[in-house]
CSV table of C-alpha atoms in Angstrom, one decimal:
chain,number,residue,atom,x,y,z
A,1,MET,CA,-224.9,-0.3,-155.3
A,2,THR,CA,-228.2,-1.8,-156.1
A,3,GLY,CA,-230.3,1.1,-157.4
A,4,THR,CA,-233.4,0.4,-155.4
A,5,GLU,CA,-235.8,3.0,-154.1
A,6,THR,CA,-238.8,2.0,-152.1
A,7,GLY,CA,-241.4,3.6,-149.9
A,8,THR,CA,-245.0,4.3,-149.2
A,9,GLY,CA,-247.1,7.5,-149.5
A,10,THR,CA,-249.6,8.7,-147.1
A,11,GLY,CA,-252.1,10.3,-149.4
A,12,SER,CA,-254.9,8.7,-151.3
A,13,GLY,CA,-255.8,8.3,-154.9
A,14,THR,CA,-258.4,6.5,-157.0
A,15,GLY,CA,-257.9,2.9,-156.0
A,16,ALA,CA,-254.5,3.5,-154.7
A,17,GLY,CA,-255.1,4.8,-151.2
A,18,PRO,CA,-255.6,2.7,-148.1
A,19,GLY,CA,-257.9,-0.2,-149.0
A,20,GLY,CA,-257.1,0.2,-152.7
A,21,THR,CA,-256.3,-2.8,-154.8
A,22,GLY,CA,-254.3,-3.8,-157.8
A,23,THR,CA,-250.7,-4.4,-158.7
A,24,ALA,CA,-248.9,-2.7,-161.6
A,25,LEU,CA,-245.6,-3.6,-163.2
A,26,VAL,CA,-243.8,-0.7,-164.9
A,27,LEU,CA,-241.1,-1.6,-167.4
A,28,GLY,CA,-239.0,1.3,-168.7
A,29,GLY,CA,-237.1,2.0,-171.8
A,30,GLY,CA,-233.4,1.5,-172.3
A,31,GLY,CA,-232.5,0.0,-175.7
A,32,LEU,CA,-231.5,-3.6,-176.3
A,33,THR,CA,-229.5,-3.7,-173.1
A,34,GLY,CA,-232.6,-2.5,-171.3
A,35,VAL,CA,-234.5,-5.5,-172.8
A,36,GLY,CA,-231.8,-7.9,-171.6
A,37,TRP,CA,-231.5,-6.4,-168.1
A,38,GLU,CA,-235.2,-6.4,-167.5
A,39,CYS,CA,-235.6,-10.0,-168.6
A,40,GLY,CA,-232.7,-11.0,-166.4
A,41,MET,CA,-234.2,-9.1,-163.5
A,42,LEU,CA,-237.6,-10.8,-164.0
A,43,HIS,CA,-236.0,-14.2,-164.1
A,44,GLY,CA,-233.8,-13.5,-161.1
A,45,LEU,CA,-236.9,-12.4,-159.1
A,46,ALA,CA,-238.7,-15.6,-160.1
A,47,GLU,CA,-235.7,-17.6,-158.9
A,48,ALA,CA,-236.1,-15.8,-155.6
A,49,GLY,CA,-239.8,-16.9,-155.4
A,50,LEU,CA,-241.3,-13.8,-156.9
A,51,ASP,CA,-242.6,-14.8,-160.3
A,52,LEU,CA,-244.3,-11.7,-161.7
A,53,PHE,CA,-245.5,-13.7,-164.7
A,54,GLY,CA,-248.0,-15.5,-162.4
A,55,ALA,CA,-251.7,-15.0,-163.3
A,56,ASP,CA,-252.6,-13.4,-160.0
A,57,ARG,CA,-249.5,-11.3,-159.4
A,58,VAL,CA,-249.9,-8.3,-161.7
A,59,ASP,CA,-253.1,-6.6,-162.9
A,60,LEU,CA,-251.5,-4.0,-165.2
A,61,VAL,CA,-248.2,-3.8,-167.2
A,62,VAL,CA,-247.0,-0.4,-168.4
A,63,GLY,CA,-244.4,-0.7,-171.1
A,64,THR,CA,-242.2,2.1,-172.5
A,65,SER,CA,-239.9,1.6,-175.5
A,66,ALA,CA,-237.8,-1.5,-174.6
A,67,GLY,CA,-240.2,-2.1,-171.7
A,68,SER,CA,-243.1,-2.3,-174.2
A,69,LEU,CA,-241.4,-5.2,-176.0
A,70,VAL,CA,-240.7,-7.0,-172.7
A,71,GLY,CA,-244.1,-6.2,-171.3
A,72,ALA,CA,-246.0,-7.6,-174.3
A,73,GLN,CA,-244.1,-10.9,-173.9
A,74,VAL,CA,-244.6,-11.0,-170.1
A,75,VAL,CA,-248.4,-10.8,-170.5
A,76,SER,CA,-248.6,-13.0,-173.5
A,77,GLY,CA,-248.8,-16.2,-171.4
A,78,LEU,CA,-246.6,-18.0,-174.0
A,79,VAL,CA,-243.3,-18.0,-172.1
A,80,GLY,CA,-242.2,-17.9,-168.5
A,81,PRO,CA,-239.4,-15.8,-167.0
A,82,ARG,CA,-236.7,-18.4,-167.6
A,83,GLU,CA,-237.6,-18.8,-171.3
A,84,LEU,CA,-237.7,-15.0,-171.8
A,85,TYR,CA,-234.3,-14.7,-170.1
A,86,GLU,CA,-232.8,-17.4,-172.2
A,87,ARG,CA,-233.9,-15.7,-175.4
A,88,GLN,CA,-231.6,-12.9,-174.5
A,89,LEU,CA,-228.6,-15.1,-174.4
A,90,GLY,CA,-228.7,-16.1,-178.1
A,91,ASP,CA,-226.1,-15.4,-180.6
A,92,PRO,CA,-226.6,-11.8,-181.9
A,93,SER,CA,-224.7,-12.4,-185.1
A,94,GLY,CA,-226.5,-11.0,-188.1
A,95,GLU,CA,-228.6,-8.5,-186.1
A,96,PRO,CA,-228.2,-4.9,-187.2
A,97,VAL,CA,-226.3,-2.6,-184.9
A,98,ALA,CA,-227.8,0.9,-184.5
A,99,ARG,CA,-226.2,3.6,-182.5
A,100,LEU,CA,-227.6,6.1,-180.0
A,101,GLY,CA,-224.5,8.3,-180.1
A,102,GLY,CA,-223.4,11.8,-179.1
A,103,SER,CA,-224.8,13.6,-182.1
A,104,VAL,CA,-228.3,12.3,-181.3
A,105,PHE,CA,-228.0,13.3,-177.6
A,106,ALA,CA,-226.7,16.7,-178.6
A,107,GLN,CA,-229.8,17.3,-180.7
A,108,PHE,CA,-232.0,16.3,-177.8
A,109,ALA,CA,-230.1,18.6,-175.5
A,110,LEU,CA,-230.5,21.5,-177.9
A,111,ALA,CA,-234.2,20.9,-178.1
A,112,MET,CA,-234.4,20.9,-174.4
A,113,LEU,CA,-232.5,24.2,-174.1
A,114,ARG,CA,-234.9,25.8,-176.5
A,115,SER,CA,-238.1,24.5,-174.8
A,116,ARG,CA,-239.9,26.0,-171.9
A,117,THR,CA,-242.4,23.2,-171.3
A,118,PRO,CA,-242.3,19.4,-171.5
A,119,GLN,CA,-244.8,19.3,-174.4
A,120,ALA,CA,-242.8,21.9,-176.4
A,121,TYR,CA,-239.7,19.7,-175.9
A,122,ARG,CA,-241.5,16.7,-177.2
A,123,GLN,CA,-242.8,18.6,-180.2
A,124,ARG,CA,-239.3,19.7,-181.0
A,125,VAL,CA,-238.0,16.2,-180.8
A,126,GLY,CA,-240.9,15.0,-182.9
A,127,THR,CA,-240.1,17.5,-185.6
A,128,LEU,CA,-236.5,16.2,-185.6
A,129,ALA,CA,-237.8,12.7,-185.9
A,130,LEU,CA,-240.1,13.5,-188.8
A,131,GLY,CA,-237.3,15.1,-190.7
A,132,ALA,CA,-234.7,12.5,-190.1
A,133,GLU,CA,-233.4,10.0,-192.8
A,134,THR,CA,-233.9,6.5,-191.4
A,135,GLU,CA,-234.8,3.1,-192.7
A,136,PRO,CA,-238.4,2.7,-194.0
A,137,GLU,CA,-241.2,2.4,-191.5
A,138,GLU,CA,-242.3,-1.0,-192.7
A,139,SER,CA,-238.8,-2.4,-192.4
A,140,ARG,CA,-238.6,-1.4,-188.8
A,141,ARG,CA,-242.1,-2.7,-188.1
A,142,ALA,CA,-241.0,-6.1,-189.5
A,143,VAL,CA,-238.2,-6.3,-187.0
A,144,LEU,CA,-240.5,-5.7,-184.1
A,145,ALA,CA,-243.1,-8.1,-185.5
A,146,GLU,CA,-240.4,-10.9,-185.5
A,147,ARG,CA,-239.3,-10.2,-182.0
A,148,LEU,CA,-242.8,-10.3,-180.5
A,149,LEU,CA,-244.2,-13.8,-179.5
A,150,THR,CA,-247.7,-12.9,-180.6
A,151,HIS,CA,-249.3,-10.1,-182.6
A,152,GLU,CA,-252.5,-10.2,-180.5
A,153,TRP,CA,-253.2,-8.0,-177.5
A,154,PRO,CA,-253.3,-10.0,-174.3
A,155,ASP,CA,-256.3,-10.4,-172.0
A,156,ARG,CA,-254.4,-8.9,-169.1
A,157,ARG,CA,-254.2,-5.1,-169.2
A,158,LEU,CA,-251.2,-3.8,-171.1
A,159,LEU,CA,-250.5,-0.1,-171.7
A,160,VAL,CA,-247.9,0.8,-174.3
A,161,SER,CA,-246.7,4.4,-174.3
A,162,ALA,CA,-245.8,6.6,-177.3
A,163,VAL,CA,-245.6,10.3,-178.1
A,164,ASP,CA,-247.5,12.0,-180.9
A,165,ALA,CA,-244.7,13.5,-183.0
A,166,LEU,CA,-246.7,16.6,-184.0
A,167,THR,CA,-248.5,17.5,-180.8
A,168,GLY,CA,-246.0,16.1,-178.2
A,169,GLU,CA,-248.9,14.4,-176.4
A,170,LEU,CA,-248.6,11.1,-174.6
A,171,ARG,CA,-250.7,8.2,-176.0
A,172,ALA,CA,-251.1,5.0,-174.0
A,173,PHE,CA,-252.3,2.3,-176.4
A,174,ASP,CA,-254.2,-0.8,-175.2
A,175,ARG,CA,-256.3,-3.5,-176.7
A,176,ASP,CA,-259.3,-1.0,-176.9
A,177,SER,CA,-257.3,1.7,-178.6
A,178,GLY,CA,-257.8,0.5,-182.2
A,179,ALA,CA,-254.0,0.1,-182.7
A,180,GLY,CA,-252.5,-3.3,-183.4
A,181,LEU,CA,-250.0,-4.6,-180.9
A,182,VAL,CA,-247.1,-4.6,-183.4
A,183,ASP,CA,-247.8,-1.0,-184.4
A,184,ALA,CA,-248.1,0.1,-180.7
A,185,VAL,CA,-244.8,-1.5,-179.7
A,186,SER,CA,-243.1,-0.2,-182.9
A,187,ALA,CA,-244.3,3.3,-182.0
A,188,SER,CA,-243.1,3.0,-178.4
A,189,CYS,CA,-239.7,1.8,-179.6
A,190,ALA,CA,-239.3,4.5,-182.4
A,191,VAL,CA,-236.2,6.2,-181.0
A,192,PRO,CA,-236.1,9.6,-182.7
A,193,LEU,CA,-233.3,10.1,-185.3
A,194,VAL,CA,-232.5,6.4,-185.2
A,195,TRP,CA,-235.7,4.7,-186.3
A,196,PRO,CA,-238.7,6.1,-188.1
A,197,PRO,CA,-241.9,7.4,-186.5
A,198,VAL,CA,-244.8,5.0,-186.7
A,199,THR,CA,-248.1,5.7,-188.4
A,200,ILE,CA,-251.2,4.7,-186.4
A,201,GLY,CA,-254.6,6.1,-187.4
A,202,GLY,CA,-253.1,8.7,-189.6
A,203,ARG,CA,-250.9,10.1,-186.8
A,204,ARG,CA,-247.1,9.7,-186.4
A,205,TYR,CA,-245.7,8.5,-183.1
A,206,ILE,CA,-242.3,8.3,-181.6
A,207,ASP,CA,-240.6,6.6,-178.6
A,208,GLY,CA,-242.6,6.9,-175.3
A,209,GLY,CA,-239.3,7.4,-173.5
A,210,ILE,CA,-239.2,11.0,-174.9
A,211,ARG,CA,-241.9,11.8,-172.4
A,212,SER,CA,-240.4,9.7,-169.5
A,213,SER,CA,-238.1,6.7,-169.4
A,214,ALA,CA,-240.8,4.8,-167.6
A,215,ASN,CA,-244.1,6.7,-167.6
A,216,ALA,CA,-244.7,5.3,-164.2
A,217,ASP,CA,-247.6,7.7,-163.7
A,218,LEU,CA,-249.7,5.5,-165.9
A,219,ALA,CA,-249.9,3.2,-162.9
A,220,ALA,CA,-251.8,5.8,-160.9
A,221,GLY,CA,-254.7,4.2,-159.1
A,222,TYR,CA,-252.9,1.0,-158.2
A,223,ARG,CA,-252.1,0.1,-154.7
A,224,ARG,CA,-248.8,-1.7,-155.4
A,225,VAL,CA,-246.4,-0.5,-158.1
A,226,ILE,CA,-243.1,-2.2,-159.1
A,227,VAL,CA,-241.0,-0.1,-161.4
A,228,ILE,CA,-238.1,-1.7,-163.3
A,229,ALA,CA,-236.3,1.1,-165.1
A,230,PRO,CA,-233.0,0.8,-167.0
A,231,VAL,CA,-232.7,4.6,-167.2
A,232,ALA,CA,-232.7,6.5,-164.0
A,233,LEU,CA,-232.1,10.0,-165.3
A,234,GLY,CA,-234.6,12.8,-165.8
A,235,SER,CA,-234.9,16.5,-165.9
A,236,HIS,CA,-237.4,19.4,-165.4
A,237,LEU,CA,-238.8,18.5,-168.8
A,238,VAL,CA,-238.6,14.7,-168.7
A,239,PRO,CA,-239.6,13.4,-165.2
A,240,SER,CA,-237.5,10.5,-163.9
A,241,PRO,CA,-238.9,7.3,-162.6
A,242,ARG,CA,-238.1,8.4,-159.1
A,243,THR,CA,-240.0,11.6,-159.5
A,244,GLN,CA,-243.1,9.8,-160.8
A,245,ALA,CA,-242.7,7.2,-158.1
A,246,ALA,CA,-242.7,9.9,-155.4
A,247,ALA,CA,-246.1,11.2,-156.8
A,248,LEU,CA,-247.5,7.7,-156.7
A,249,ARG,CA,-246.4,7.3,-153.0
A,250,GLU,CA,-248.0,10.7,-152.2
A,251,ALA,CA,-251.2,9.3,-153.5
A,252,GLY,CA,-250.9,6.3,-151.2
A,253,ALA,CA,-249.3,3.6,-153.3
A,254,GLU,CA,-246.6,1.2,-152.1
A,255,VAL,CA,-243.8,1.6,-154.7
A,256,VAL,CA,-240.4,0.0,-155.4
A,257,VAL,CA,-238.1,1.4,-158.1
A,258,ILE,CA,-235.3,-0.7,-159.4
A,259,HIS,CA,-232.5,0.8,-161.5
A,260,PRO,CA,-229.4,-0.9,-162.8
A,261,SER,CA,-226.5,-1.3,-160.4
A,262,ARG,CA,-223.0,0.0,-161.2
A,263,GLU,CA,-222.1,-3.5,-162.4
A,264,ALA,CA,-225.1,-3.6,-164.7
A,265,ARG,CA,-224.4,-0.3,-166.2
A,266,ARG,CA,-220.9,-1.5,-166.9
A,267,ALA,CA,-222.4,-4.5,-168.7
A,268,PHE,CA,-224.5,-2.2,-170.9
A,269,GLY,CA,-221.4,-0.7,-172.5
A,270,ARG,CA,-221.4,2.5,-174.4
A,271,ASN,CA,-224.1,1.7,-176.9
A,272,VAL,CA,-227.5,0.5,-175.5
A,273,LEU,CA,-228.6,-0.5,-179.1
A,274,ASP,CA,-225.7,-3.0,-179.6
A,275,PRO,CA,-227.2,-6.6,-179.7
A,276,ALA,CA,-223.8,-7.9,-178.5
A,277,ARG,CA,-224.4,-6.2,-175.1
A,278,ARG,CA,-227.9,-7.7,-174.6
A,279,ALA,CA,-226.6,-11.0,-173.1
A,280,PRO,CA,-224.2,-9.4,-170.6
A,281,ALA,CA,-227.0,-7.1,-169.6
A,282,ALA,CA,-229.4,-10.0,-169.0
A,283,LEU,CA,-226.7,-11.8,-166.9
A,284,ALA,CA,-226.3,-8.6,-164.9
A,285,GLY,CA,-230.0,-8.3,-164.3
A,286,ARG,CA,-230.3,-11.8,-163.1
A,287,GLU,CA,-227.3,-11.3,-160.7
A,288,GLN,CA,-228.8,-8.0,-159.4
A,289,ALA,CA,-232.3,-9.4,-158.7
A,290,ALA,CA,-231.5,-11.0,-155.4
A,291,ALA,CA,-230.7,-7.6,-153.9
A,292,HIS,CA,-234.2,-6.4,-154.6
A,293,ALA,CA,-236.3,-9.5,-153.7
A,294,ALA,CA,-237.1,-8.3,-150.2
A,295,ASP,CA,-238.3,-4.9,-151.4
A,296,VAL,CA,-240.5,-6.4,-154.2
A,297,GLU,CA,-241.9,-8.9,-151.8
A,298,ARG,CA,-242.8,-6.2,-149.3
A,299,VAL,CA,-244.7,-4.2,-152.0
A,300,LEU,CA,-246.5,-7.3,-153.2
A,301,ALA,CA,-247.6,-8.0,-149.6
A,302,ALA,CA,-249.0,-4.5,-149.0
């Protein structure tokens, strides 16, 4: 099983209908294993002749949670797909191990049961995040600052998604938003109940994956959209990448959605925040990439 979904819509949208232009790369959330798998996927596609790092390949990168960290490095221009992949294979000894366990998911599920709208759900989760005991915000920020290759926004368009913990509203940070890159990525990666909300402009923000694991709808208006999403699941309150991709197709975009194969999910293990699982996930992503090369090439040629 490869986890690919591809297709074309027949409608039209701003810049995305027949004759529209632009290519968007959407990188979803999924913890440290998501980082590894996405980097392996990007390297594997490059080995198949589809280097999405190329200057003229992608016009927009949308990053959510783990995808924001990968996306910031993809568009930095400081590394290629091989280097980014090889960084995932390093010895994880000494890295802290967090856990996204059953108790956290149970609280998310309860918040979902008590919420009638997506925004109400996000507000409930935001309230949980604001009241949780976690490490200090500055300590977590320092970790993300070390992982990023640069602390400057790239010239190429990058959108980093996060959710306002109080209002539940989506915020897509970019170089014109007034937020620093480290702060934006830290906010997008602020998994509720695991890591602290991040303060930007006096507001507190949590993981963009609370709104959607990929937020692929931020690529609306682009003719070609490649979605690489470690998490396939969704609900009536949290739209899945497939649901958002269907809306993009309806607006006329050519879209491919890539999810982890069964083998890749096995490589992730039980804890997506375990650094020891990052390398196996990267290897699995590289192995899986060949199965999706034809679909990605077809989208790029549209």
